[in-house]
Every structure is written in structure tokens, then in C-alpha cells.
PDB file of N, CA and C in Angstrom:
ATOM      1  N   MET A 296       7.422 -32.994  -6.451  1.00 39.00           N
ATOM      2  CA  MET A 296       6.967 -31.188  -6.403  1.00 39.00           C
ATOM      3  C   MET A 296       5.840 -30.477  -7.332  1.00 39.00           C
ATOM      4  N   LEU A 297       5.733 -30.179  -7.078  1.00 53.00           N
ATOM      5  CA  LEU A 297       4.521 -29.463  -8.231  1.00 53.00           C
ATOM      6  C   LEU A 297       4.258 -28.598  -8.805  1.00 53.00           C
ATOM      7  N   GLY A 298       6.113 -27.723  -9.038  1.00 63.00           N
ATOM      8  CA  GLY A 298       6.217 -27.197 -10.181  1.00 63.00           C
ATOM      9  C   GLY A 298       5.619 -25.723  -9.801  1.00 63.00           C
ATOM     10  N   ASN A 299       5.433 -25.317 -10.846  1.00 83.00           N
ATOM     11  CA  ASN A 299       4.556 -23.390 -10.805  1.00 83.00           C
ATOM     12  C   ASN A 299       3.144 -24.237 -10.603  1.00 83.00           C
ATOM     13  N   PHE A 300       2.483 -23.549  -9.399  1.00 91.00           N
ATOM     14  CA  PHE A 300       1.240 -23.967  -9.472  1.00 91.00           C
ATOM     15  C   PHE A 300       0.752 -22.452  -8.512  1.00 91.00           C
ATOM     16  N   TYR A 301      -0.043 -22.199  -8.838  1.00 95.00           N
ATOM     17  CA  TYR A 301      -0.841 -20.882  -8.593  1.00 95.00           C
ATOM     18  C   TYR A 301      -2.482 -20.456  -8.014  1.00 95.00           C
ATOM     19  N   PHE A 302      -2.884 -19.961  -7.631  1.00 97.00           N
ATOM     20  CA  PHE A 302      -4.231 -19.264  -7.443  1.00 97.00           C
ATOM     21  C   PHE A 302      -4.286 -18.498  -8.394  1.00 97.00           C
ATOM     22  N   VAL A 303      -5.551 -18.280  -9.189  1.00 97.00           N
ATOM     23  CA  VAL A 303      -6.015 -17.232 -10.097  1.00 97.00           C
ATOM     24  C   VAL A 303      -7.402 -17.022  -9.933  1.00 97.00           C
ATOM     25  N   LEU A 304      -7.853 -15.849 -10.010  1.00 97.00           N
ATOM     26  CA  LEU A 304      -9.700 -15.628 -10.072  1.00 97.00           C
ATOM     27  C   LEU A 304      -9.674 -15.834 -11.498  1.00 97.00           C
ATOM     28  N   ILE A 305     -11.359 -16.374 -11.040  1.00 93.00           N
ATOM     29  CA  ILE A 305     -11.672 -16.233 -12.459  1.00 93.00           C
ATOM     30  C   ILE A 305     -13.130 -15.350 -12.718  1.00 93.00           C
ATOM     31  N   MET A 306     -13.236 -15.043 -13.683  1.00 88.00           N
ATOM     32  CA  MET A 306     -14.732 -14.870 -13.681  1.00 88.00           C
ATOM     33  C   MET A 306     -16.219 -15.572 -14.120  1.00 88.00           C
ATOM     34  N   ALA A 307     -16.702 -16.657 -14.122  1.00 74.00           N
ATOM     35  CA  ALA A 307     -17.581 -18.124 -14.813  1.00 74.00           C
ATOM     36  C   ALA A 307     -18.507 -16.653 -15.499  1.00 74.00           C
ATOM     37  N   ASP A 308     -19.334 -15.467 -15.207  1.00 68.00           N
ATOM     38  CA  ASP A 308     -20.198 -15.143 -15.645  1.00 68.00           C
ATOM     39  C   ASP A 308     -19.433 -14.027 -16.658  1.00 68.00           C
ATOM     40  N   HIS A 309     -18.493 -14.213 -16.899  1.00 58.00           N
ATOM     41  CA  HIS A 309     -18.138 -13.091 -18.042  1.00 58.00           C
ATOM     42  C   HIS A 309     -19.119 -12.961 -19.662  1.00 58.00           C
ATOM     43  N   GLY A 310     -18.968 -11.858 -20.114  1.00 58.00           N
ATOM     44  CA  GLY A 310     -19.595 -11.343 -20.995  1.00 58.00           C
ATOM     45  C   GLY A 310     -19.530 -11.999 -22.523  1.00 58.00           C
ATOM     46  N   LEU A 311     -17.639 -12.877 -22.940  1.00 59.00           N
ATOM     47  CA  LEU A 311     -17.348 -13.601 -24.098  1.00 59.00           C
ATOM     48  C   LEU A 311     -18.058 -14.887 -24.081  1.00 59.00           C
ATOM     49  N   ILE A 312     -18.427 -15.418 -23.106  1.00 59.00           N
ATOM     50  CA  ILE A 312     -18.467 -17.019 -22.446  1.00 59.00           C
ATOM     51  C   ILE A 312     -19.545 -17.190 -24.186  1.00 59.00           C
ATOM     52  N   PRO A 313     -20.852 -16.532 -24.436  1.00 61.00           N
ATOM     53  CA  PRO A 313     -22.016 -17.386 -24.917  1.00 61.00           C
ATOM     54  C   PRO A 313     -20.490 -17.124 -26.648  1.00 61.00           C
ATOM     55  N   ILE A 314     -20.286 -16.110 -26.553  1.00 63.00           N
ATOM     56  CA  ILE A 314     -19.524 -15.882 -28.070  1.00 63.00           C
ATOM     57  C   ILE A 314     -18.947 -16.956 -28.747  1.00 63.00           C
ATOM     58  N   GLU A 315     -17.937 -17.412 -27.206  1.00 61.00           N
ATOM     59  CA  GLU A 315     -16.992 -18.536 -27.424  1.00 61.00           C
ATOM     60  C   GLU A 315     -17.746 -19.846 -27.448  1.00 61.00           C
ATOM     61  N   ARG A 316     -18.460 -19.887 -27.031  1.00 60.00           N
ATOM     62  CA  ARG A 316     -19.312 -21.381 -27.319  1.00 60.00           C
ATOM     63  C   ARG A 316     -19.980 -21.678 -28.483  1.00 60.00           C
ATOM     64  N   GLU A 317     -20.270 -20.482 -28.999  1.00 67.00           N
ATOM     65  CA  GLU A 317     -20.685 -20.878 -30.147  1.00 67.00           C
ATOM     66  C   GLU A 317     -20.175 -20.534 -31.260  1.00 67.00           C
ATOM     67  N   HIS A 318     -18.806 -20.432 -31.004  1.00 66.00           N
ATOM     68  CA  HIS A 318     -17.573 -20.100 -32.223  1.00 66.00           C
ATOM     69  C   HIS A 318     -16.837 -21.235 -32.222  1.00 66.00           C
ATOM     70  N   HIS A 319     -16.618 -21.460 -30.763  1.00 61.00           N
ATOM     71  CA  HIS A 319     -15.517 -23.121 -30.342  1.00 61.00           C
ATOM     72  C   HIS A 319     -16.052 -24.304 -30.089  1.00 61.00           C
ATOM     73  N   GLY A 320     -17.475 -23.676 -30.035  1.00 64.00           N
ATOM     74  CA  GLY A 320     -18.281 -25.256 -29.111  1.00 64.00           C
ATOM     75  C   GLY A 320     -17.728 -25.290 -27.959  1.00 64.00           C
ATOM     76  N   ARG A 321     -16.805 -24.532 -26.900  1.00 61.00           N
ATOM     77  CA  ARG A 321     -16.462 -24.805 -25.230  1.00 61.00           C
ATOM     78  C   ARG A 321     -16.402 -23.140 -24.882  1.00 61.00           C
ATOM     79  N   SER A 322     -16.055 -23.466 -23.657  1.00 66.00           N
ATOM     80  CA  SER A 322     -15.509 -22.419 -22.528  1.00 66.00           C
ATOM     81  C   SER A 322     -14.116 -22.094 -22.850  1.00 66.00           C
ATOM     82  N   VAL A 323     -13.839 -20.401 -22.497  1.00 70.00           N
ATOM     83  CA  VAL A 323     -12.649 -20.337 -22.334  1.00 70.00           C
ATOM     84  C   VAL A 323     -12.333 -19.598 -21.014  1.00 70.00           C
ATOM     85  N   PRO A 324     -12.062 -20.158 -19.733  1.00 81.00           N
ATOM     86  CA  PRO A 324     -12.443 -19.389 -18.488  1.00 81.00           C
ATOM     87  C   PRO A 324     -10.846 -18.279 -18.715  1.00 81.00           C
ATOM     88  N   ARG A 325     -11.807 -17.100 -18.016  1.00 86.00           N
ATOM     89  CA  ARG A 325     -11.443 -15.493 -18.430  1.00 86.00           C
ATOM     90  C   ARG A 325     -10.123 -15.514 -16.789  1.00 86.00           C
ATOM     91  N   TYR A 326      -9.246 -15.483 -16.881  1.00 92.00           N
ATOM     92  CA  TYR A 326      -8.288 -14.941 -15.691  1.00 92.00           C
ATOM     93  C   TYR A 326      -8.388 -13.604 -15.619  1.00 92.00           C
ATOM     94  N   LEU A 327      -7.921 -13.136 -14.158  1.00 96.00           N
ATOM     95  CA  LEU A 327      -7.952 -11.700 -14.008  1.00 96.00           C
ATOM     96  C   LEU A 327      -5.964 -11.428 -14.251  1.00 96.00           C
ATOM     97  N   ASN A 328      -5.723 -10.545 -15.279  1.00 96.00           N
ATOM     98  CA  ASN A 328      -4.697  -9.898 -15.443  1.00 96.00           C
ATOM     99  C   ASN A 328      -4.395  -8.499 -14.672  1.00 96.00           C
ATOM    100  N   LEU A 329      -2.954  -8.220 -15.067  1.00 95.00           N
ATOM    101  CA  LEU A 329      -1.948  -7.241 -14.009  1.00 95.00           C
ATOM    102  C   LEU A 329      -3.050  -5.970 -14.719  1.00 95.00           C
ATOM    103  N   ASN A 330      -3.638  -5.861 -15.831  1.00 95.00           N
ATOM    104  CA  ASN A 330      -4.521  -4.534 -16.244  1.00 95.00           C
ATOM    105  C   ASN A 330      -5.896  -4.566 -16.051  1.00 95.00           C
ATOM    106  N   GLY A 331      -5.944  -5.678 -14.538  1.00 95.00           N
ATOM    107  CA  GLY A 331      -7.769  -5.715 -14.401  1.00 95.00           C
ATOM    108  C   GLY A 331      -8.496  -6.233 -15.144  1.00 95.00           C
ATOM    109  N   ARG A 332      -8.415  -6.622 -16.518  1.00 93.00           N
ATOM    110  CA  ARG A 332      -9.277  -6.918 -17.427  1.00 93.00           C
ATOM    111  C   ARG A 332      -8.946  -8.707 -17.444  1.00 93.00           C
ATOM    112  N   TRP A 333     -10.596  -9.156 -17.982  1.00 91.00           N
ATOM    113  CA  TRP A 333     -10.356 -10.828 -17.918  1.00 91.00           C
ATOM    114  C   TRP A 333      -9.656 -11.223 -19.083  1.00 91.00           C
ATOM    115  N   ALA A 334      -9.432 -12.199 -18.994  1.00 89.00           N
ATOM    116  CA  ALA A 334      -7.877 -12.747 -20.295  1.00 89.00           C
ATOM    117  C   ALA A 334      -8.329 -14.374 -19.916  1.00 89.00           C
ATOM    118  N   ALA A 335      -7.705 -14.783 -21.478  1.00 84.00           N
ATOM    119  CA  ALA A 335      -7.259 -16.406 -21.397  1.00 84.00           C
ATOM    120  C   ALA A 335      -6.502 -16.920 -21.376  1.00 84.00           C
ATOM    121  N   SER A 336      -6.093 -15.731 -21.258  1.00 88.00           N
ATOM    122  CA  SER A 336      -3.669 -16.134 -21.126  1.00 88.00           C
ATOM    123  C   SER A 336      -2.948 -14.813 -20.692  1.00 88.00           C
ATOM    124  N   GLY A 337      -2.288 -15.394 -20.319  1.00 91.00           N
ATOM    125  CA  GLY A 337      -1.181 -13.603 -19.807  1.00 91.00           C
ATOM    126  C   GLY A 337      -0.196 -13.497 -21.252  1.00 91.00           C
ATOM    127  N   LYS A 338      -0.042 -13.461 -22.380  1.00 91.00           N
ATOM    128  CA  LYS A 338       0.356 -13.676 -23.363  1.00 91.00           C
ATOM    129  C   LYS A 338       0.563 -12.368 -24.009  1.00 91.00           C
ATOM    130  N   LYS A 339      -0.441 -11.366 -23.568  1.00 92.00           N
ATOM    131  CA  LYS A 339      -0.115  -9.597 -23.366  1.00 92.00           C
ATOM    132  C   LYS A 339       0.463  -9.526 -22.658  1.00 92.00           C
ATOM    133  N   VAL A 340      -0.904  -9.477 -21.845  1.00 94.00           N
ATOM    134  CA  VAL A 340      -0.654  -8.862 -20.083  1.00 94.00           C
ATOM    135  C   VAL A 340      -0.304  -9.922 -19.051  1.00 94.00           C
ATOM    136  N   PRO A 341       0.435 -10.234 -18.321  1.00 96.00           N
ATOM    137  CA  PRO A 341       0.724 -10.925 -17.456  1.00 96.00           C
ATOM    138  C   PRO A 341      -0.531 -11.009 -16.096  1.00 96.00           C
ATOM    139  N   LEU A 342      -0.628 -12.842 -15.978  1.00 96.00           N
ATOM    140  CA  LEU A 342      -2.279 -12.878 -15.442  1.00 96.00           C
ATOM    141  C   LEU A 342      -1.752 -13.116 -13.703  1.00 96.00           C
ATOM    142  N   LEU A 343      -2.852 -12.174 -13.375  1.00 97.00           N
ATOM    143  CA  LEU A 343      -2.084 -11.805 -11.747  1.00 97.00           C
ATOM    144  C   LEU A 343      -2.351 -13.290 -11.069  1.00 97.00           C
ATOM    145  N   VAL A 344      -1.722 -13.216 -10.467  1.00 97.00           N
ATOM    146  CA  VAL A 344      -1.569 -14.950  -9.428  1.00 97.00           C
ATOM    147  C   VAL A 344      -1.244 -14.501  -7.954  1.00 97.00           C
ATOM    148  N   TRP A 345      -1.579 -15.857  -7.140  1.00 97.00           N
ATOM    149  CA  TRP A 345      -1.062 -16.105  -5.691  1.00 97.00           C
ATOM    150  C   TRP A 345      -0.939 -17.126  -5.506  1.00 97.00           C
ATOM    151  N   THR A 346       0.111 -17.438  -4.511  1.00 95.00           N
ATOM    152  CA  THR A 346       0.348 -18.387  -3.696  1.00 95.00           C
ATOM    153  C   THR A 346      -0.391 -18.859  -2.826  1.00 95.00           C
ATOM    154  N   ASP A 347      -0.987 -17.691  -2.386  1.00 96.00           N
ATOM    155  CA  ASP A 347      -2.064 -18.343  -0.860  1.00 96.00           C
ATOM    156  C   ASP A 347      -2.881 -18.376  -1.002  1.00 96.00           C
ATOM    157  N   GLN A 348      -3.680 -19.257  -0.875  1.00 97.00           N
ATOM    158  CA  GLN A 348      -5.299 -19.451  -1.118  1.00 97.00           C
ATOM    159  C   GLN A 348      -6.320 -18.906  -0.206  1.00 97.00           C
ATOM    160  N   ASP A 349      -5.890 -18.542   0.903  1.00 98.00           N
ATOM    161  CA  ASP A 349      -6.935 -17.596   1.683  1.00 98.00           C
ATOM    162  C   ASP A 349      -6.238 -16.070   0.806  1.00 98.00           C
ATOM    163  N   ALA A 350      -5.699 -15.450   0.657  1.00 98.00           N
ATOM    164  CA  ALA A 350      -5.557 -14.153  -0.127  1.00 98.00           C
ATOM    165  C   ALA A 350      -5.808 -14.225  -0.817  1.00 98.00           C
ATOM    166  N   ALA A 351      -5.453 -15.081  -2.593  1.00 98.00           N
ATOM    167  CA  ALA A 351      -6.576 -15.578  -3.205  1.00 98.00           C
ATOM    168  C   ALA A 351      -7.980 -14.883  -3.135  1.00 98.00           C
ATOM    169  N   LYS A 352      -8.635 -15.686  -1.893  1.00 98.00           N
ATOM    170  CA  LYS A 352      -9.625 -15.894  -2.045  1.00 98.00           C
ATOM    171  C   LYS A 352     -10.474 -14.346  -1.206  1.00 98.00           C
ATOM    172  N   ASN A 353      -9.779 -13.628  -0.386  1.00 98.00           N
ATOM    173  CA  ASN A 353      -9.468 -12.579  -0.100  1.00 98.00           C
ATOM    174  C   ASN A 353      -9.843 -11.318  -0.982  1.00 98.00           C
ATOM    175  N   ALA A 354      -8.920 -11.466  -2.336  1.00 98.00           N
ATOM    176  CA  ALA A 354      -8.655 -10.845  -3.346  1.00 98.00           C
ATOM    177  C   ALA A 354     -10.722 -10.835  -4.072  1.00 98.00           C
ATOM    178  N   ALA A 355     -10.726 -12.369  -3.914  1.00 97.00           N
ATOM    179  CA  ALA A 355     -11.993 -12.557  -5.047  1.00 97.00           C
ATOM    180  C   ALA A 355     -13.016 -12.014  -4.336  1.00 97.00           C
ATOM    181  N   SER A 356     -13.142 -11.927  -3.212  1.00 97.00           N
ATOM    182  CA  SER A 356     -14.529 -11.312  -2.447  1.00 97.00           C
ATOM    183  C   SER A 356     -14.067  -9.757  -2.857  1.00 97.00           C
ATOM    184  N   ILE A 357     -13.496  -9.270  -2.691  1.00 97.00           N
ATOM    185  CA  ILE A 357     -13.219  -7.501  -2.932  1.00 97.00           C
ATOM    186  C   ILE A 357     -13.362  -7.080  -4.100  1.00 97.00           C
ATOM    187  N   ALA A 358     -12.891  -8.069  -5.505  1.00 96.00           N
ATOM    188  CA  ALA A 358     -12.989  -8.130  -6.746  1.00 96.00           C
ATOM    189  C   ALA A 358     -14.700  -8.248  -6.886  1.00 96.00           C
ATOM    190  N   THR A 359     -15.501  -9.362  -6.251  1.00 95.00           N
ATOM    191  CA  THR A 359     -16.813  -9.662  -6.255  1.00 95.00           C
ATOM    192  C   THR A 359     -17.238  -8.203  -5.990  1.00 95.00           C
ATOM    193  N   ALA A 360     -17.355  -7.564  -5.359  1.00 95.00           N
ATOM    194  CA  ALA A 360     -17.585  -6.354  -4.328  1.00 95.00           C
ATOM    195  C   ALA A 360     -17.755  -5.367  -5.563  1.00 95.00           C
ATOM    196  N   ALA A 361     -16.634  -5.255  -5.978  1.00 94.00           N
ATOM    197  CA  ALA A 361     -16.193  -4.234  -7.025  1.00 94.00           C
ATOM    198  C   ALA A 361     -17.158  -4.369  -8.509  1.00 94.00           C
ATOM    199  N   ARG A 362     -16.679  -5.469  -8.812  1.00 92.00           N
ATOM    200  CA  ARG A 362     -17.428  -5.654 -10.124  1.00 92.00           C
ATOM    201  C   ARG A 362     -18.925  -6.136 -10.004  1.00 92.00           C
ATOM    202  N   LYS A 363     -19.220  -6.329  -8.937  1.00 91.00           N
ATOM    203  CA  LYS A 363     -20.792  -6.767  -8.654  1.00 91.00           C
ATOM    204  C   LYS A 363     -21.068  -7.979  -9.873  1.00 91.00           C
ATOM    205  N   LYS A 364     -20.075  -9.051  -9.659  1.00 90.00           N
ATOM    206  CA  LYS A 364     -20.420 -10.400 -10.843  1.00 90.00           C
ATOM    207  C   LYS A 364     -19.519 -11.579  -9.769  1.00 90.00           C
ATOM    208  N   THR A 365     -19.937 -12.395  -9.344  1.00 92.00           N
ATOM    209  CA  THR A 365     -19.296 -13.325  -8.721  1.00 92.00           C
ATOM    210  C   THR A 365     -17.317 -13.174  -9.247  1.00 92.00           C
ATOM    211  N   VAL A 366     -16.502 -13.426  -8.748  1.00 95.00           N
ATOM    212  CA  VAL A 366     -15.272 -13.551  -8.338  1.00 95.00           C
ATOM    213  C   VAL A 366     -14.863 -15.126  -8.121  1.00 95.00           C
ATOM    214  N   THR A 367     -14.032 -15.795  -8.285  1.00 95.00           N
ATOM    215  CA  THR A 367     -13.972 -17.131  -7.603  1.00 95.00           C
ATOM    216  C   THR A 367     -12.568 -17.158  -7.663  1.00 95.00           C
ATOM    217  N   VAL A 368     -12.065 -18.780  -7.010  1.00 97.00           N
ATOM    218  CA  VAL A 368     -10.606 -18.359  -7.169  1.00 97.00           C
ATOM    219  C   VAL A 368     -10.642 -20.234  -7.869  1.00 97.00           C
ATOM    220  N   THR A 369      -9.719 -20.193  -8.635  1.00 94.00           N
ATOM    221  CA  THR A 369      -8.869 -21.629  -8.725  1.00 94.00           C
ATOM    222  C   THR A 369      -7.376 -21.585  -9.118  1.00 94.00           C
ATOM    223  N   SER A 370      -7.012 -22.906  -9.801  1.00 94.00           N
ATOM    224  CA  SER A 370      -5.650 -23.051  -9.569  1.00 94.00           C
ATOM    225  C   SER A 370      -5.288 -23.078 -10.908  1.00 94.00           C
ATOM    226  N   VAL A 371      -4.278 -22.861 -10.942  1.00 91.00           N
ATOM    227  CA  VAL A 371      -3.346 -23.653 -12.637  1.00 91.00           C
ATOM    228  C   VAL A 371      -2.401 -24.356 -11.997  1.00 91.00           C
ATOM    229  N   ALA A 372      -1.659 -24.528 -13.228  1.00 89.00           N
ATOM    230  CA  ALA A 372      -0.502 -25.240 -13.117  1.00 89.00           C
ATOM    231  C   ALA A 372       0.371 -25.278 -14.403  1.00 89.00           C
ATOM    232  N   GLY A 373       1.995 -25.388 -14.788  1.00 85.00           N
ATOM    233  CA  GLY A 373       2.172 -25.926 -15.483  1.00 85.00           C
ATOM    234  C   GLY A 373       3.454 -25.061 -16.041  1.00 85.00           C
ATOM    235  N   SER A 374       3.883 -25.218 -16.881  1.00 83.00           N
ATOM    236  CA  SER A 374       5.157 -24.778 -17.530  1.00 83.00           C
ATOM    237  C   SER A 374       5.409 -23.733 -18.525  1.00 83.00           C
ATOM    238  N   GLU A 375       3.793 -23.391 -18.780  1.00 81.00           N
ATOM    239  CA  GLU A 375       3.631 -22.011 -19.480  1.00 81.00           C
ATOM    240  C   GLU A 375       3.761 -20.557 -18.734  1.00 81.00           C
ATOM    241  N   PHE A 376       2.854 -21.195 -17.509  1.00 84.00           N
ATOM    242  CA  PHE A 376       2.828 -20.045 -16.474  1.00 84.00           C
ATOM    243  C   PHE A 376       4.256 -19.597 -15.705  1.00 84.00           C
ATOM    244  N   LYS A 377       5.127 -18.111 -16.609  1.00 86.00           N
ATOM    245  CA  LYS A 377       5.701 -18.094 -16.006  1.00 86.00           C
ATOM    246  C   LYS A 377       6.077 -16.932 -15.762  1.00 86.00           C
ATOM    247  N   ILE A 378       6.462 -16.512 -14.183  1.00 86.00           N
ATOM    248  CA  ILE A 378       6.462 -15.498 -13.477  1.00 86.00           C
ATOM    249  C   ILE A 378       7.835 -14.267 -14.545  1.00 86.00           C
ATOM    250  N   GLY A 379       6.995 -13.679 -14.790  1.00 86.00           N
ATOM    251  CA  GLY A 379       7.285 -11.915 -15.156  1.00 86.00           C
ATOM    252  C   GLY A 379       7.352 -12.353 -16.664  1.00 86.00           C
ATOM    253  N   LYS A 380       6.734 -13.040 -16.774  1.00 88.00           N
ATOM    254  CA  LYS A 380       6.330 -13.515 -18.468  1.00 88.00           C
ATOM    255  C   LYS A 380       4.956 -13.205 -19.097  1.00 88.00           C
ATOM    256  N   SER A 381       4.555 -14.574 -17.979  1.00 93.00           N
ATOM    257  CA  SER A 381       2.784 -14.598 -18.271  1.00 93.00           C
ATOM    258  C   SER A 381       1.815 -14.219 -17.169  1.00 93.00           C
ATOM    259  N   ILE A 382       2.821 -14.608 -15.864  1.00 95.00           N
ATOM    260  CA  ILE A 382       1.970 -14.239 -14.352  1.00 95.00           C
ATOM    261  C   ILE A 382       2.935 -13.335 -14.030  1.00 95.00           C
ATOM    262  N   HIS A 383       1.970 -12.634 -12.768  1.00 95.00           N
ATOM    263  CA  HIS A 383       2.554 -11.637 -11.918  1.00 95.00           C
ATOM    264  C   HIS A 383       2.110 -11.671 -10.610  1.00 95.00           C
ATOM    265  N   VAL A 384       2.596 -11.859  -9.872  1.00 96.00           N
ATOM    266  CA  VAL A 384       2.371 -12.167  -8.250  1.00 96.00           C
ATOM    267  C   VAL A 384       2.073 -11.399  -7.530  1.00 96.00           C
ATOM    268  N   PHE A 385       1.070 -10.978  -7.321  1.00 97.00           N
ATOM    269  CA  PHE A 385      -0.044 -10.540  -7.032  1.00 97.00           C
ATOM    270  C   PHE A 385       0.506  -8.969  -5.751  1.00 97.00           C
ATOM    271  N   THR A 386       1.029  -8.059  -5.630  1.00 96.00           N
ATOM    272  CA  THR A 386       1.276  -7.045  -4.305  1.00 96.00           C
ATOM    273  C   THR A 386       0.795  -6.046  -4.125  1.00 96.00           C
ATOM    274  N   PRO A 387       0.552  -5.468  -2.849  1.00 94.00           N
ATOM    275  CA  PRO A 387      -0.793  -4.527  -2.768  1.00 94.00           C
ATOM    276  C   PRO A 387      -0.600  -3.421  -3.623  1.00 94.00           C
ATOM    277  N   LEU A 388       0.006  -3.490  -4.603  1.00 94.00           N
ATOM    278  CA  LEU A 388       0.061  -2.462  -5.667  1.00 94.00           C
ATOM    279  C   LEU A 388      -0.273  -2.277  -6.662  1.00 94.00           C
ATOM    280  N   ASP A 389      -0.786  -3.688  -6.622  1.00 95.00           N
ATOM    281  CA  ASP A 389      -1.373  -4.167  -7.477  1.00 95.00           C
ATOM    282  C   ASP A 389      -3.542  -3.903  -7.320  1.00 95.00           C
ATOM    283  N   HIS A 390      -3.418  -3.957  -6.553  1.00 95.00           N
ATOM    284  CA  HIS A 390      -4.816  -3.990  -5.609  1.00 95.00           C
ATOM    285  C   HIS A 390      -6.129  -2.807  -6.453  1.00 95.00           C
ATOM    286  N   GLU A 391      -5.711  -2.199  -7.282  1.00 95.00           N
ATOM    287  CA  GLU A 391      -6.563  -1.542  -8.239  1.00 95.00           C
ATOM    288  C   GLU A 391      -7.038  -2.228  -9.373  1.00 95.00           C
ATOM    289  N   ALA A 392      -6.607  -3.196  -9.711  1.00 96.00           N
ATOM    290  CA  ALA A 392      -6.727  -4.298 -10.547  1.00 96.00           C
ATOM    291  C   ALA A 392      -8.207  -4.833 -10.398  1.00 96.00           C
ATOM    292  N   LEU A 393      -8.206  -5.203  -8.854  1.00 96.00           N
ATOM    293  CA  LEU A 393      -9.122  -5.878  -8.819  1.00 96.00           C
ATOM    294  C   LEU A 393     -10.701  -5.225  -8.804  1.00 96.00           C
ATOM    295  N   SER A 394     -10.559  -4.021  -8.815  1.00 94.00           N
ATOM    296  CA  SER A 394     -11.697  -2.812  -8.871  1.00 94.00           C
ATOM    297  C   SER A 394     -12.149  -3.280 -10.145  1.00 94.00           C
ATOM    298  N   GLY A 395     -11.582  -3.121 -11.398  1.00 88.00           N
ATOM    299  CA  GLY A 395     -11.675  -2.785 -13.016  1.00 88.00           C
ATOM    300  C   GLY A 395     -10.633  -2.562 -13.527  1.00 88.00           C
ATOM    301  N   TYR A 396     -11.510  -1.994 -14.984  1.00 82.00           N
ATOM    302  CA  TYR A 396      -9.361  -1.960 -15.542  1.00 82.00           C
ATOM    303  C   TYR A 396      -8.409  -0.954 -15.571  1.00 82.00           C
ATOM    304  N   LEU A 397      -7.777  -0.575 -15.576  1.00 78.00           N
ATOM    305  CA  LEU A 397      -6.705   0.111 -15.892  1.00 78.00           C
ATOM    306  C   LEU A 397      -5.952   0.330 -16.376  1.00 78.00           C
ATOM    307  N   ASP A 398      -5.353   1.664 -17.206  1.00 73.00           N
ATOM    308  CA  ASP A 398      -4.670   2.415 -18.283  1.00 73.00           C
ATOM    309  C   ASP A 398      -3.643   2.000 -18.179  1.00 73.00           C
ATOM    310  N   ARG A 399      -2.285   0.927 -17.586  1.00 62.00           N
ATOM    311  CA  ARG A 399      -1.166   1.286 -17.963  1.00 62.00           C
ATOM    312  C   ARG A 399      -0.376   1.591 -18.819  1.00 62.00           C
ATOM    313  N   SER A 400      -0.703   1.928 -19.941  1.00 56.00           N
ATOM    314  CA  SER A 400       0.245   2.408 -21.193  1.00 56.00           C
ATOM    315  C   SER A 400       1.054   3.942 -20.898  1.00 56.00           C
TER     316      SER A 400
END
């Protein structure tokens, strides 16, 4: 059994990448979170995840069109990805997060 295996959206052209390379000597992936922001982890706000690769690809297409930057799909796995804590399974109610930042406070 693979355990916690999910598809996530990633923006390889995120603006913080050059800064992270300079300070940390490596690139840190940025995943789409529930608030429509790109985050390295789901510690503060859960990352959006999909269990179906085709649905994730469709979401990536929507996000690419809305944000005018390439958004792609990758996979993540591991015990740190816990539904309700660090990840949130995408539903139609989360559609706005694909287009941009949301203020959910």
C-alpha cells in the first residue's frame, strides 16, 4: 500500500525561487494551498490535493489560464500529509483558489 499519496499543483516559476536558491542553495517547491497561495508546506494553511490525476490536470489548466503562469501537477506522499491538518482534498467549493488569493479570515 502506498499510504498517503496525492496529486498537488505546483508553480515552478514562483517568484521566491531565486531568493531561496540564493539563501538556501536549493529550490523549495511551492504547492497551491486552500487560500489560493503558493506554499512550501501545509503547516499554516492546508495544501489542496487531488486523489485523481485527471482532475488535478484539469485544475492545473484552470489555474494556468487564470494566473497566466504555468501550473503543473506533481505527486506527494508521506505521513506528513494528513487530511484536515496539512492537506485538504479539493472540492468544487475550493474552485476560487485556482484563480488567485483568497482572504478566508
